[in-house]
Coordinates of C-alpha atoms and ligand atoms in Angstrom, one line a residue:
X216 CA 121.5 84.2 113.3
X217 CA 118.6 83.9 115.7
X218 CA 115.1 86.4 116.0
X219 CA 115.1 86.7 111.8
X220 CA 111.5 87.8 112.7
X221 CA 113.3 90.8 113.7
X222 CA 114.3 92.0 110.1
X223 CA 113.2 94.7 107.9
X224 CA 112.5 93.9 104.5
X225 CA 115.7 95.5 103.4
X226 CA 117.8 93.8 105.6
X227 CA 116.3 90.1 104.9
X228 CA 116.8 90.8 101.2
X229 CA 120.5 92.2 101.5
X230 CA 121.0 88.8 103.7
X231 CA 119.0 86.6 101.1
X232 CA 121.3 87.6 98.5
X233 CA 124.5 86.9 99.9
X234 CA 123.1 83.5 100.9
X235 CA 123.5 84.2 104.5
X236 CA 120.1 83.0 105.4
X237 CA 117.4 81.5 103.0
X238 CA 114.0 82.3 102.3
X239 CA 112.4 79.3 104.2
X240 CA 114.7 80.1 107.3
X241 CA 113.1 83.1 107.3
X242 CA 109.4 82.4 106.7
X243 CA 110.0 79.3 109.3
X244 CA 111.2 82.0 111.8
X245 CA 108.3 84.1 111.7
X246 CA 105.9 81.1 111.6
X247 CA 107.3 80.0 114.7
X248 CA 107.0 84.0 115.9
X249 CA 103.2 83.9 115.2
X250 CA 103.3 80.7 117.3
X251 CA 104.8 82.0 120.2
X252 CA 103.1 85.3 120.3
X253 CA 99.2 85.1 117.9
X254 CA 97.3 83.7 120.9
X255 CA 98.0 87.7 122.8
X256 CA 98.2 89.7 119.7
X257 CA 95.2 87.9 117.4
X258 CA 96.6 90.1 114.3
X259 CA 95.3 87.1 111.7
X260 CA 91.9 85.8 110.7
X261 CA 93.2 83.6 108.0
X262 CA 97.0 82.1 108.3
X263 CA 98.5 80.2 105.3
X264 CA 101.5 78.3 106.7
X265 CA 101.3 75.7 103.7
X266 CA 101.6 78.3 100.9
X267 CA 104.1 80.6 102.2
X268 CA 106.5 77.6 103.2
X269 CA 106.3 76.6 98.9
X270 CA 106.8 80.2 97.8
X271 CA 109.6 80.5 100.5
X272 CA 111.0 77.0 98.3
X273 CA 110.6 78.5 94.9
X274 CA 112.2 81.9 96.0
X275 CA 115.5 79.5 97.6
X276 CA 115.5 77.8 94.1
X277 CA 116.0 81.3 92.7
X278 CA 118.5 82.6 95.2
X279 CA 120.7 79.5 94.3
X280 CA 120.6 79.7 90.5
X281 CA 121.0 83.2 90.4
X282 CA 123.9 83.2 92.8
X283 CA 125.6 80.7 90.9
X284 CA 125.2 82.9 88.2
X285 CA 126.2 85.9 89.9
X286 CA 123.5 87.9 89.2
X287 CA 121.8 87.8 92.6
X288 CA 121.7 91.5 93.2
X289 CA 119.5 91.5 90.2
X290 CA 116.4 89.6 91.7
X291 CA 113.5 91.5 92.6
X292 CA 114.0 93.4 96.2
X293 CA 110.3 91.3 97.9
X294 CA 111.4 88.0 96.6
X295 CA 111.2 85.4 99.7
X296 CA 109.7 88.2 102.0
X297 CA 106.7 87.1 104.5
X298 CA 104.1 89.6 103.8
X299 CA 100.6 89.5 105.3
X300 CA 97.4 90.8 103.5
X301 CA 94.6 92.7 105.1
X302 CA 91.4 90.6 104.5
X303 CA 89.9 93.3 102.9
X304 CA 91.9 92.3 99.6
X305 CA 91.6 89.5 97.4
X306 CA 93.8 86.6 97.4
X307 CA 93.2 83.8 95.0
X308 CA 92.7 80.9 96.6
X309 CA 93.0 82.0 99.9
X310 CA 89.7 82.9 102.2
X311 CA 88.9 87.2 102.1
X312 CA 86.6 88.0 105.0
X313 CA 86.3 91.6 104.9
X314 CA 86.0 90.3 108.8
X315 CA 82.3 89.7 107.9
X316 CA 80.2 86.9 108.7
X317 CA 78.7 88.0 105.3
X318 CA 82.4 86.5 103.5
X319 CA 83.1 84.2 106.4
X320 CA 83.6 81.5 103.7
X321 CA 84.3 83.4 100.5
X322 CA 87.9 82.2 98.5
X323 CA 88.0 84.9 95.5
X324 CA 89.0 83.3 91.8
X325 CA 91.6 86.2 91.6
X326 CA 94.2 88.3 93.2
X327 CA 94.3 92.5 93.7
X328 CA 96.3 93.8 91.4
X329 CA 98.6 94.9 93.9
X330 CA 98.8 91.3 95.6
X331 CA 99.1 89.8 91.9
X332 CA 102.5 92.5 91.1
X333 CA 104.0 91.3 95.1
X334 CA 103.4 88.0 94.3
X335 CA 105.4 88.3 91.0
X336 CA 108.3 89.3 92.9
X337 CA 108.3 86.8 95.1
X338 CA 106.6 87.9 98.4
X339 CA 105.6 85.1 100.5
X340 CA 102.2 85.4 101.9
X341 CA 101.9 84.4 105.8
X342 CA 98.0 85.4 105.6
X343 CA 95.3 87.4 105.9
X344 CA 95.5 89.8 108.6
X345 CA 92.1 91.4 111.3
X346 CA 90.3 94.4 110.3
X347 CA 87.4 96.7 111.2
X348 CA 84.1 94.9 109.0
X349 CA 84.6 96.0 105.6
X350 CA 87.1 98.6 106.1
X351 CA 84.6 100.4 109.0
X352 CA 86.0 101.1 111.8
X353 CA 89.1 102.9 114.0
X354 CA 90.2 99.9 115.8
X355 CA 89.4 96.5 114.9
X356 CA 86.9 96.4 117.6
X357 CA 84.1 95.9 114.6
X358 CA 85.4 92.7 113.0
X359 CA 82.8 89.6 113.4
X360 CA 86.0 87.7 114.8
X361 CA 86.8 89.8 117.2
X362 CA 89.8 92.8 118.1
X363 CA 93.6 92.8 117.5
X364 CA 95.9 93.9 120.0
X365 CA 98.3 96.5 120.5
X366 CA 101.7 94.4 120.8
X367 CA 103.0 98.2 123.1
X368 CA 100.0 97.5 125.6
X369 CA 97.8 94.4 124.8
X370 CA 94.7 95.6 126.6
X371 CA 94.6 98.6 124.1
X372 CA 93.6 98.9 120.6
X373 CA 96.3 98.5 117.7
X374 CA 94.2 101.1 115.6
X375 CA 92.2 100.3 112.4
X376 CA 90.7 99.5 110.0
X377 CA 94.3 97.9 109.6
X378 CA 94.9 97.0 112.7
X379 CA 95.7 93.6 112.1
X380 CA 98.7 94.4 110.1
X381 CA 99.6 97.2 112.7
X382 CA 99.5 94.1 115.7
X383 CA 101.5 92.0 113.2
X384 CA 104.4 94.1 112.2
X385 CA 104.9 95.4 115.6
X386 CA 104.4 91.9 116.7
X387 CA 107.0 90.9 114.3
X388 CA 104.5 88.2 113.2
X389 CA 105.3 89.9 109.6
X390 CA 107.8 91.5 107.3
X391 CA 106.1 93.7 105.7
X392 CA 101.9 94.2 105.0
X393 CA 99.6 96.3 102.7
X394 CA 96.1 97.7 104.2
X395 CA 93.7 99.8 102.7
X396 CA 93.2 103.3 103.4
X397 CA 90.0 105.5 102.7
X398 CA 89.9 108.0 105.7
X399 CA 92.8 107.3 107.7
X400 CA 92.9 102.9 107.8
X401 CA 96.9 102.4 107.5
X402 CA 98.1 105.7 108.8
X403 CA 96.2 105.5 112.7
X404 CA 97.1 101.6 113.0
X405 CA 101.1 102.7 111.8
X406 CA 100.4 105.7 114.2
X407 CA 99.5 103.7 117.3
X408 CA 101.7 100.5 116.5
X409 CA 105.3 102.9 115.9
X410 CA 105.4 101.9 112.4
X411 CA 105.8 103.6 108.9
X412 CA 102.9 103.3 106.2
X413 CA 101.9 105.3 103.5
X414 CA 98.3 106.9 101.7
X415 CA 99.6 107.2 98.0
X416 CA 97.7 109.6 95.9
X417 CA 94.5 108.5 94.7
X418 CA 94.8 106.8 91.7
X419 CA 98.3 106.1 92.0
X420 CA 97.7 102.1 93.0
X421 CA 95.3 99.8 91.7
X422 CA 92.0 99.1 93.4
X423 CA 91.1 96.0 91.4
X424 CA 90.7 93.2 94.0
X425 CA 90.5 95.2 96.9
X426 CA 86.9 95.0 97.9
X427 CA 85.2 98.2 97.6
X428 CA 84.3 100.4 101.0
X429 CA 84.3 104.0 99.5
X430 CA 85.7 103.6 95.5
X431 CA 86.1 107.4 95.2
X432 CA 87.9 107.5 98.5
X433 CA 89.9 104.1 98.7
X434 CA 93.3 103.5 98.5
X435 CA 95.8 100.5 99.0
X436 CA 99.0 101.3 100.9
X437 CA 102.4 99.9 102.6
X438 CA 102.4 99.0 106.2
X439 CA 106.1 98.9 107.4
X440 CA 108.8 98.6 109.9
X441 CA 110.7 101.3 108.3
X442 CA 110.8 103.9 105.8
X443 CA 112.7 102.3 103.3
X444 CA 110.7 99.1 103.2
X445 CA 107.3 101.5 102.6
X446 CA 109.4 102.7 99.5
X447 CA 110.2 99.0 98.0
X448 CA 106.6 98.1 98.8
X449 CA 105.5 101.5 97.1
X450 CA 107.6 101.1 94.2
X451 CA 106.0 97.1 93.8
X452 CA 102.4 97.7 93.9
X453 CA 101.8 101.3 92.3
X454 CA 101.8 102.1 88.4
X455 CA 98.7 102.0 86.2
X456 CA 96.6 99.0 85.8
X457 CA 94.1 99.1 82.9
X458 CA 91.5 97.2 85.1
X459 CA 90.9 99.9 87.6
X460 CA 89.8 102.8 85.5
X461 CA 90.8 105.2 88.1
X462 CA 94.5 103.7 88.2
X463 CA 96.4 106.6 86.6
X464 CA 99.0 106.2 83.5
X465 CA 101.5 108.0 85.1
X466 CA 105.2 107.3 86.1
X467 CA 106.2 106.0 89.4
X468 CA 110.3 106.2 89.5
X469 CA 112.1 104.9 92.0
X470 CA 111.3 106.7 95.5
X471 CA 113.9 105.2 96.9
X472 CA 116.8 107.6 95.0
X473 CA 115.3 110.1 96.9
X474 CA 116.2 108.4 100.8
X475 CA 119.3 110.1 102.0
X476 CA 118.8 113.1 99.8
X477 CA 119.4 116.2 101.2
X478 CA 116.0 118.0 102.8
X479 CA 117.4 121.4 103.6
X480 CA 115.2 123.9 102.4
X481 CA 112.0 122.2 102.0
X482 CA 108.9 123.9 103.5
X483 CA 107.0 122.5 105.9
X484 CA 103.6 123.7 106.7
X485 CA 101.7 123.5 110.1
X486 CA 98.8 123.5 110.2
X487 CA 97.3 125.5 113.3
X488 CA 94.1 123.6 113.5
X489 CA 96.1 120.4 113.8
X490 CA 97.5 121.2 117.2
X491 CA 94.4 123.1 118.4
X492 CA 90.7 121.6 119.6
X493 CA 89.9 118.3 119.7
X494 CA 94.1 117.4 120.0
X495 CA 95.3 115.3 123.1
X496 CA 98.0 117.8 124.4
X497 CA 100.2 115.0 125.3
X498 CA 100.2 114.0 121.2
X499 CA 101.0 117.5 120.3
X500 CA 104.1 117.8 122.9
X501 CA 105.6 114.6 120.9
X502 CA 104.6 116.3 117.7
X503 CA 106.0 119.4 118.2
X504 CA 109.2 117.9 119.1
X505 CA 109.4 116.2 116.2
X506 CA 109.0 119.0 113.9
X507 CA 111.7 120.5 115.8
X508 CA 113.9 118.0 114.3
X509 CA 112.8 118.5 111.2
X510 CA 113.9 122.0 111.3
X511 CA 117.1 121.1 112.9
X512 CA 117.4 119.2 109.4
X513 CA 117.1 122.5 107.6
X514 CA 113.6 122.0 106.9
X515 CA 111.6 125.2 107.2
X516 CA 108.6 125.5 109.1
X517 CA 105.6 127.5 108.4
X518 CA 102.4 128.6 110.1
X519 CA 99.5 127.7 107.7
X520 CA 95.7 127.1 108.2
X521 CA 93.8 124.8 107.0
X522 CA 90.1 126.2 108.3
X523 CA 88.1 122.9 106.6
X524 CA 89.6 120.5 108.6
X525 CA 87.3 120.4 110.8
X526 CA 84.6 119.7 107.7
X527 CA 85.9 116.9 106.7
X528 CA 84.3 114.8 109.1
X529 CA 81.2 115.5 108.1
X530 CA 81.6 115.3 104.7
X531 CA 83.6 112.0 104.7
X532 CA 80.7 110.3 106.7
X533 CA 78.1 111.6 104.3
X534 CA 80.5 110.5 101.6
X535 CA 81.8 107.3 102.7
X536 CA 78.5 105.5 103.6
X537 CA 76.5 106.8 100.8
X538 CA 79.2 105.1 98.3
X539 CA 79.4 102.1 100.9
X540 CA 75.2 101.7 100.3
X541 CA 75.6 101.4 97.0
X542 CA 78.8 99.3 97.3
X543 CA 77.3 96.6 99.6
X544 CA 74.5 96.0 98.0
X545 CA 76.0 93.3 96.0
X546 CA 76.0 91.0 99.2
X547 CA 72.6 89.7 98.6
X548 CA 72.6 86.0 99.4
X549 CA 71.9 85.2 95.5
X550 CA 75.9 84.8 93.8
X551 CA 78.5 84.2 96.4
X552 CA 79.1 84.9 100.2
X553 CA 76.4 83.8 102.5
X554 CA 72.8 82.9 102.2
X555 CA 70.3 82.9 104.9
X556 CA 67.2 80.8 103.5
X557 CA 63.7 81.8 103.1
X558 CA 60.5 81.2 101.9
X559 CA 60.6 84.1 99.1
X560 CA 63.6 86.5 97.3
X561 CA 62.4 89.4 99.8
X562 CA 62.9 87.5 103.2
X563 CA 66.3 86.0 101.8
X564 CA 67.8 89.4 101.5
X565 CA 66.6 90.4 104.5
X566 CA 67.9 87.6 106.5
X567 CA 71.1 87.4 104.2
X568 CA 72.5 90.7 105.4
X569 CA 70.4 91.3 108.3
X570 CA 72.3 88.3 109.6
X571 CA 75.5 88.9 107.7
X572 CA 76.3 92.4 108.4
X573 CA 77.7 93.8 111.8
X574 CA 76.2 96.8 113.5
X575 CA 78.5 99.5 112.4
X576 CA 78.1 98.3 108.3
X577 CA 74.4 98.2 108.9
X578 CA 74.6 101.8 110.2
X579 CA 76.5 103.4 107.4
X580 CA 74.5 101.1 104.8
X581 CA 71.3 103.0 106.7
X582 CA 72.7 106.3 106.8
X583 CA 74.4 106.1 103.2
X584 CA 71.3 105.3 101.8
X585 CA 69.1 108.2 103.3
X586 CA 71.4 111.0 102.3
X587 CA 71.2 109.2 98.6
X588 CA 67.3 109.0 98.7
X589 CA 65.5 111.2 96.6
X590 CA 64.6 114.9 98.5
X591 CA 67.5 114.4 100.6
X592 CA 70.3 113.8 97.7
X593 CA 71.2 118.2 97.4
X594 CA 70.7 118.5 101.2
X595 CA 73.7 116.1 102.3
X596 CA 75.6 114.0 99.0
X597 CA 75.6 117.0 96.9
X598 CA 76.3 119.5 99.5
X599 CA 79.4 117.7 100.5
X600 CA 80.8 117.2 96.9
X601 CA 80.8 120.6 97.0
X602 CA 82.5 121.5 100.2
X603 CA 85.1 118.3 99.2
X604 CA 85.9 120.7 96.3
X605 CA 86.8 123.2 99.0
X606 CA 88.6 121.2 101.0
X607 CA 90.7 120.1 97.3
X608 CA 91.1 123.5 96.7
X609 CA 92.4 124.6 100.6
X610 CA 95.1 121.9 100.4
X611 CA 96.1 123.2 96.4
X612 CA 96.9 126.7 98.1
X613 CA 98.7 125.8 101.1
X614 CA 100.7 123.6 98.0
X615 CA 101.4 127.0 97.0
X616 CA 103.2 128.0 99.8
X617 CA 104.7 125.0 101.1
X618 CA 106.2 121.3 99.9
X619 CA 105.4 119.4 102.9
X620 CA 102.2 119.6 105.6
X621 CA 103.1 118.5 108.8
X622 CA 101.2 117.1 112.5
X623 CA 100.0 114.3 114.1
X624 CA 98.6 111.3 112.8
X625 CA 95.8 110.7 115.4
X626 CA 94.6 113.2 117.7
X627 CA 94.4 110.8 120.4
X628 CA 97.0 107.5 121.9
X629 CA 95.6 103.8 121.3
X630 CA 92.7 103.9 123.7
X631 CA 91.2 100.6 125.7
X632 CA 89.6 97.8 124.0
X633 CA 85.8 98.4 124.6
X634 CA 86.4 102.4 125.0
X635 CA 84.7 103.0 121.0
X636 CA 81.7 100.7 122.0
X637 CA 81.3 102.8 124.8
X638 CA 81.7 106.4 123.1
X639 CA 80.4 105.9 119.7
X640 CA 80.3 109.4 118.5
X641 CA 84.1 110.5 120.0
X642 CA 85.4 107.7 117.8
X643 CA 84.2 109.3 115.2
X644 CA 86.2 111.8 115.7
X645 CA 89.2 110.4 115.9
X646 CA 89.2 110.5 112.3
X647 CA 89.7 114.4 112.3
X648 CA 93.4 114.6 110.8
X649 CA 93.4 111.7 108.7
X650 CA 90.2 112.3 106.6
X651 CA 91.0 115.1 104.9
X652 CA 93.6 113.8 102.7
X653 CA 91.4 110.8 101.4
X654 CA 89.3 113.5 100.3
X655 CA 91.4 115.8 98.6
X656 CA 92.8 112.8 97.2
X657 CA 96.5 113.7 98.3
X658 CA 99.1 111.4 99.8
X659 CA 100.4 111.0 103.3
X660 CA 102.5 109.4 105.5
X661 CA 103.0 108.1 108.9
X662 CA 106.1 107.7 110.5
X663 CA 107.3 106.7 114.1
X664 CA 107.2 110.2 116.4
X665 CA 108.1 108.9 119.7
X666 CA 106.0 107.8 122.8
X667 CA 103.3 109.2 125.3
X668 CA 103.6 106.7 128.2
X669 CA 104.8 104.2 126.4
X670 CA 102.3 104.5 123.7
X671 CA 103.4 105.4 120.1
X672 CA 102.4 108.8 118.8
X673 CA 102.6 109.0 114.3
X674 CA 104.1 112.1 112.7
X675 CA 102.1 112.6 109.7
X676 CA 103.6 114.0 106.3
X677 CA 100.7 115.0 103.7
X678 CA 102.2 115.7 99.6
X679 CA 101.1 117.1 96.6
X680 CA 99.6 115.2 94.7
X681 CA 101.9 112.7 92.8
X682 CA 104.9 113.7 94.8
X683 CA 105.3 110.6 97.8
X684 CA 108.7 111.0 96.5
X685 CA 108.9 114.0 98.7
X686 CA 107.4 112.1 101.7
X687 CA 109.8 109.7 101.5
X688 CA 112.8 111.9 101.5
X689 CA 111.7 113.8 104.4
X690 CA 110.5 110.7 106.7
X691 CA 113.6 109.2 106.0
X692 CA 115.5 111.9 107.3
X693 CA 113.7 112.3 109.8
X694 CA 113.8 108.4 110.9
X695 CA 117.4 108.8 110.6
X696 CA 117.9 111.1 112.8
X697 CA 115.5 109.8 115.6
X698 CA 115.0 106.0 115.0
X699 CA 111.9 105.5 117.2
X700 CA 110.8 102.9 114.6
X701 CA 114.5 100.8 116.1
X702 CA 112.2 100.4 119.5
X703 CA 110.1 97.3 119.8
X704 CA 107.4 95.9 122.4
X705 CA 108.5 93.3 124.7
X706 CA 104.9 91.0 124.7
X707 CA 104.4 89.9 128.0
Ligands
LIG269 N1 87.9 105.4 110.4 C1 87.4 105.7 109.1 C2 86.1 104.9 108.9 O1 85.6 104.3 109.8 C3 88.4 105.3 108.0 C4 88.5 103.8 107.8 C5 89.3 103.5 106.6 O2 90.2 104.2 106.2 N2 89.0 102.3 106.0 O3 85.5 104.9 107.9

């Protein structure tokens, strides 16, 4: 069987297990992909051939005994699967850049929590994948080593912070990823890449070992080729970890009962404001279409409003970077990551991050700080925990109404490499429909919607709170039905 690259998660495993292919096969297949294609796409700062070719040994091992036994349908559904990392989570023993020159050289002691429980099933890890500095960014155009590519047009952006893993799995240069989301980070990369990933609810997946941006905002999330492989990566790194005290003890099922159920009935709510101002008309003509099919499903669609959206922005970046101030401020010079020499502590520090820190982290790290100072604290930090309460509460009454919110993912199509550099405040809001969730704390999820001339457009599905499993089931209808995720960039 030739371009293995070419496999979902689902597919490689079903395969594994019968013995069809094996695990190193695989892994070798998509090594040899990121060969042939890394030097266009530049989806990886950190690649770990070495390791993933021994955990792709020791999952063979245990394909072999356990098909001798028979019990092969029992292993764990990730077991031999390449995954890559976004470098924004820790990996023991392998390099975590937050694509800083601040942790150009840092190798963490431990893994994240959820690279620890994909590990235990057997994931193989390929590497660490590109991202915006520390999470910042829309594109990937802010990492100290420089963008990713968009595999659909290669002189575009792939989206971000996660873009990496967005220009690998569209790249086939992975299986399957995670990212981190805290306004918007896997959703706009799956968006403009025609891929699936998913925002759980906060709390619902651990955040220990994934180095903090925004803590109250920050979430870790699957980055997939398909819907059902965002469920099995789901179902592997959510559940409550007692080293994250926000992780909550709650029960996560199996999502993945509810694909192919039934979504006949289910109300969907549009929201007015995501089609209206601000929205490229060319992303709302693919959007509407798609909620057309949803309602040729039986899904039925309602008018709502949600008047805060437009809020959000400014509450997220008075939010965000005041967290971020107090976040970064461990990247001193003094414990680990790098250290600038100086004559005293003062001009160390200063040096340290002055030299470590990109323009974009220094900005937020700036503004963060002055809406936390003292006489300016009510004016901006506490004036938008209040109106984030609003925004909690607008999204708990349209739950009243409706099961699902439906609309784009990004009000905008991948835009040129150097276009944010050149319009810094229009990037920013670019983040319109992706930052309210991360502030109410809700889940969401991107899934394939079609193309704009040739460039992907995300349908976005937003939950209650606790209840992906609804996400799921609709997405997965909805992928049935129009399989835009099936269509994949030829890289020239
Ligand atoms: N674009 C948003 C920002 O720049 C969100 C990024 C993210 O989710 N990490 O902060």
């Amino acid at each position: 069987m030739d371009e293995l690259y070419r496999l979902t998660a689902h597919e490689a495993r079903d395969l594994l297990r019968k013995g069809e292919i094996s695990a190193t096969e695989l892994t070798q297949a998509v090594l040899d992909r990121i060969h042939a294609v890394e030097d266009k796409v530049k989806a990886y700062i950190t690649l770990t051939p070495e390791i993933a070719l021994a955990q792709a040994a020791e999952a063979d091992k245990a394909f072999v005994q356990a098909r001798k036994e028979g019990r092969a349908h029992t292993l764990p559904d990730l077991l031999g699967i390449p995954l890559a990392v976004k470098d924004v989570i820790s990996t023991a023993g392998i390099r975590t850049t937050c694509a800083s020159r601040i942790l150009e050289n840092y190798i963490p002691p431990y893994d994240a929590t959820a690279v620890q429980r994909l590990r235990a099933q057997g994931a193989v890890i390929l590497g660490k994948t590109n991202t915006d500095e520390f999470a910042m960014g829309w594109s990937t155009e802010n990492s100290a080593f420089g963008p990713s590519h968009n595999p659909w047009d290669l002189t575009r952006v792939p989206g971000g912070s996660s873009g990496g893993n967005a220009a690998a799995l569209a790249a086939d240069e992975t299986i399957i990823a995670i990212g981190s989301d805290t306004g918007g980070s896997v959703r706009q990369p799956a968006g403009f890449c025609n891929l699936v990933a998913l925002r759980p609810t906060y709390g619902r997946v651990s955040r220990f070992g994934l180095v903090a941006f925004a803590s109250s905002l920050d979430q870790i999330g699957p980055m997939t080729k398909d819907v059902t492989d965002a469920a099995l990566v789901y179902e592997a790194i959510a559940g409550h970890d007692p080293r994250d005290s926000t992780s909550v003890d709650r029960p996560v099922g199996e999502v993945r009962r509810a694909l192919g159920q039934e979504v006949r009935g289910l109300r969907v709510g549009v929201p007015r404001e995501y089609f209206g101002e601000g929205i490229d008309p060319r992303v709302a003509d693919v959007v509407r279409q798609a909620l057309r099919v949803l309602e040729d499903l039986g899904a039925r669609l309602e008018e709502i409003s949600l008047p805060l959206t437009r809020h959000s922005i400014p509450v997220y970046y008075i939010i965000a970077p005041a967290e971020a101030s107090a976040n970064l401020a461990r990247y001193d010079g003094v414990r680990y990551g790098y250290r600038a020499e100086a004559a005293t502590l003062w001009e160390q520090y200063k040096r340290t991050r002055g030299r470590g820190f990109g323009p974009e982290v220094k900005r937020r790290i700036i503004l963060g700080t002055y809406a936390l100072s003292a006489g300016y604290y009510d004016a901006y930090y506490l004036r938008a925990q209040k109106v984030r309460t609003l925004i909690r509460q607008e999204y708990e009454t349209a739950f009243r109404r409706v099961d699902v919110i439906a609309g784009p993912v990004a009000p905008v199509v991948p835009w040129p490499i150097g276009w944010a550099m050149e319009n810094p405040v229009q990037v920013y809001l670019t983040d319109l429909l992706t930052i309210s969730q991360a502030i109410a704390g809700v889940p969401a999820l991107a899934v394939p919607a079609g193309f704009s001339d040739g460039l992907p457009v995300g349908l976005q599905l937003v939950g209650r709170p606790f209840d992906e499993e609804t996400l799921f089931r609709l997405a997965y209808a909805y992928e049935q039905a129009t399989q835009w995720g099936k269509k994949r960039p030829v890289i020239e």
